[in-house]
Amino acid sequence: MTEITAVRRSDAPASRGRTTVADVVVEKIAGMAARDVRGVYALGSGFARSMGSMRERMSGAGSGKSATRGVSVEVGEKQAAIDLEIVVDYGVSITDVAGEVRENVISAVERMAGREVVEVNLMVSDVKLPDEEDEGEERQRIQ
């Protein structure tokens, strides 16, 4: 009969090895979490959104809106810092929207990426007025 000896390790399987999370992953998570907040019209400045629209229309440039437009991050092994540039809807409380964006982004990044978010800096670069055309409406008129 062959004797089998069990090898026991003191560390759990989840702690054996290293997990690296790319900056772009955290940027996408933060961008999506910020967009989910009511009162956030868009991310990025008007100029960045315009350039993104032009890029989307060019063949071979990819499709859909950039998930990372208006988002900048610094990601370390355990922590992340996030900068967001947002456009808010006219009539909303900017301070309330900013607080909700911070809560949503911190919760999403910490849950999904496992990084402690040390700060979420927001810059409100514009306000979407009710009588302004959406980028999509303008694009349809130009074609």
Short mmCIF file of C-alpha atoms in Angstrom, two decimals:
data_model
loop_
_atom_site.label_atom_id
_atom_site.label_comp_id
_atom_site.label_asym_id
_atom_site.label_seq_id
_atom_site.Cartn_x
_atom_site.Cartn_y
_atom_site.Cartn_z
CA MET A 1 0.00 0.00 0.00
CA THR A 2 1.23 3.48 -0.85
CA GLU A 3 1.19 6.09 1.87
CA ILE A 4 -0.05 9.55 0.82
CA THR A 5 1.18 12.49 2.80
CA ALA A 6 -0.95 15.63 2.69
CA VAL A 7 0.93 18.86 2.29
CA ARG A 8 -0.61 21.59 4.36
CA ARG A 9 0.08 25.21 3.72
CA SER A 10 -0.55 27.91 6.23
CA ASP A 11 -1.70 30.47 3.64
CA ALA A 12 -5.05 30.32 1.87
CA PRO A 13 -5.13 29.63 -1.89
CA ALA A 14 -6.44 33.14 -2.56
CA SER A 15 -3.25 34.64 -1.15
CA ARG A 16 -0.86 32.61 -3.31
CA GLY A 17 0.17 34.90 -6.11
CA ARG A 18 -0.36 38.48 -7.13
CA THR A 19 -3.27 40.18 -8.87
CA THR A 20 -2.55 43.25 -10.95
CA VAL A 21 -5.34 45.59 -12.00
CA ALA A 22 -4.60 47.83 -14.99
CA ASP A 23 -5.36 51.54 -14.75
CA VAL A 24 -7.84 51.28 -17.64
CA VAL A 25 -9.90 48.76 -15.66
CA VAL A 26 -10.29 51.20 -12.77
CA GLU A 27 -11.01 54.02 -15.26
CA LYS A 28 -13.85 52.04 -16.82
CA ILE A 29 -15.32 51.03 -13.47
CA ALA A 30 -15.19 54.64 -12.21
CA GLY A 31 -16.63 56.01 -15.45
CA MET A 32 -19.55 53.61 -15.47
CA ALA A 33 -20.26 54.20 -11.77
CA ALA A 34 -20.24 57.99 -12.27
CA ARG A 35 -22.57 57.78 -15.30
CA ASP A 36 -25.07 55.78 -13.22
CA VAL A 37 -25.70 58.75 -10.93
CA ARG A 38 -28.85 60.74 -11.66
CA GLY A 39 -27.94 64.29 -12.64
CA VAL A 40 -24.71 63.37 -14.42
CA TYR A 41 -25.30 64.21 -18.09
CA ALA A 42 -21.86 63.17 -19.38
CA LEU A 43 -18.22 62.74 -18.52
CA GLY A 44 -15.47 64.88 -20.03
CA SER A 45 -15.42 68.49 -21.16
CA GLY A 46 -17.40 69.72 -24.13
CA PHE A 47 -14.24 69.67 -26.23
CA ALA A 48 -13.38 66.11 -25.23
CA ARG A 49 -16.92 64.97 -26.02
CA SER A 50 -16.78 66.69 -29.42
CA MET A 51 -13.45 65.07 -30.27
CA GLY A 52 -14.84 61.72 -29.13
CA SER A 53 -17.86 62.13 -31.39
CA MET A 54 -15.60 62.85 -34.35
CA ARG A 55 -13.43 59.83 -33.50
CA GLU A 56 -16.49 57.59 -33.31
CA ARG A 57 -17.53 58.59 -36.84
CA MET A 58 -14.13 57.77 -38.34
CA SER A 59 -13.88 54.29 -39.82
CA GLY A 60 -11.65 51.94 -37.87
CA ALA A 61 -11.68 54.12 -34.77
CA GLY A 62 -13.92 51.80 -32.79
CA SER A 63 -17.55 52.10 -31.94
CA GLY A 64 -19.49 53.48 -29.02
CA LYS A 65 -18.59 56.14 -26.50
CA SER A 66 -15.27 55.89 -24.78
CA ALA A 67 -15.84 54.47 -21.32
CA THR A 68 -12.83 56.35 -19.99
CA ARG A 69 -13.52 59.84 -21.35
CA GLY A 70 -13.26 62.35 -18.49
CA VAL A 71 -11.67 59.81 -16.14
CA SER A 72 -8.09 59.78 -14.89
CA VAL A 73 -6.73 57.40 -12.27
CA GLU A 74 -3.60 56.50 -10.37
CA VAL A 75 -3.61 52.88 -9.27
CA GLY A 76 -1.21 51.30 -6.83
CA GLU A 77 -1.05 47.80 -5.38
CA LYS A 78 -3.61 48.58 -2.69
CA GLN A 79 -4.98 52.07 -3.36
CA ALA A 80 -6.41 54.21 -6.14
CA ALA A 81 -6.98 57.94 -6.66
CA ILE A 82 -9.56 59.06 -9.21
CA ASP A 83 -10.16 62.34 -11.05
CA LEU A 84 -13.45 62.84 -12.89
CA GLU A 85 -14.62 65.63 -15.17
CA ILE A 86 -18.40 65.72 -15.35
CA VAL A 87 -21.23 67.63 -17.00
CA VAL A 88 -24.37 67.92 -14.88
CA ASP A 89 -27.99 68.44 -15.85
CA TYR A 90 -29.35 71.94 -15.26
CA GLY A 91 -31.35 72.23 -12.05
CA VAL A 92 -29.66 69.53 -10.00
CA SER A 93 -27.74 70.24 -6.83
CA ILE A 94 -24.09 69.98 -7.84
CA THR A 95 -23.01 69.22 -4.27
CA ASP A 96 -25.58 66.40 -3.98
CA VAL A 97 -24.58 64.94 -7.36
CA ALA A 98 -20.88 65.17 -6.41
CA GLY A 99 -21.51 63.32 -3.15
CA GLU A 100 -23.48 60.58 -4.91
CA VAL A 101 -20.80 60.25 -7.60
CA ARG A 102 -18.12 59.84 -4.93
CA GLU A 103 -20.14 57.23 -3.05
CA ASN A 104 -20.95 55.26 -6.21
CA VAL A 105 -17.41 55.37 -7.60
CA ILE A 106 -15.76 54.44 -4.30
CA SER A 107 -18.17 51.56 -3.74
CA ALA A 108 -17.75 50.18 -7.28
CA VAL A 109 -13.95 50.43 -7.40
CA GLU A 110 -13.42 48.99 -3.93
CA ARG A 111 -15.85 46.13 -4.58
CA MET A 112 -14.76 45.25 -8.13
CA ALA A 113 -11.05 46.13 -8.18
CA GLY A 114 -10.21 45.52 -4.53
CA ARG A 115 -8.40 48.84 -4.20
CA GLU A 116 -8.97 51.33 -1.39
CA VAL A 117 -10.05 54.60 -2.99
CA VAL A 118 -8.19 57.37 -1.19
CA GLU A 119 -9.81 60.24 -3.10
CA VAL A 120 -12.28 61.05 -5.86
CA ASN A 121 -11.73 64.56 -7.23
CA LEU A 122 -14.50 66.05 -9.34
CA MET A 123 -14.44 68.93 -11.76
CA VAL A 124 -17.80 70.08 -13.04
CA SER A 125 -16.89 71.42 -16.47
CA ASP A 126 -20.34 72.22 -17.86
CA VAL A 127 -24.08 72.24 -17.28
CA LYS A 128 -26.46 70.66 -19.81
CA LEU A 129 -29.21 73.20 -20.40
CA PRO A 130 -32.70 71.95 -21.31
CA ASP A 131 -32.74 73.72 -24.70
CA GLU A 132 -29.33 72.44 -25.86
CA GLU A 133 -29.29 69.71 -28.49
CA ASP A 134 -27.85 66.35 -27.60
CA GLU A 135 -24.71 65.29 -29.46
CA GLY A 136 -26.69 62.47 -31.10
CA GLU A 137 -29.34 64.86 -32.47
CA GLU A 138 -26.67 67.15 -33.91
CA ARG A 139 -24.90 64.20 -35.51
CA GLN A 140 -28.11 63.09 -37.28
CA ARG A 141 -28.65 66.56 -38.75
CA ILE A 142 -25.09 66.74 -40.13
CA GLN A 143 -25.13 63.38 -41.93
#
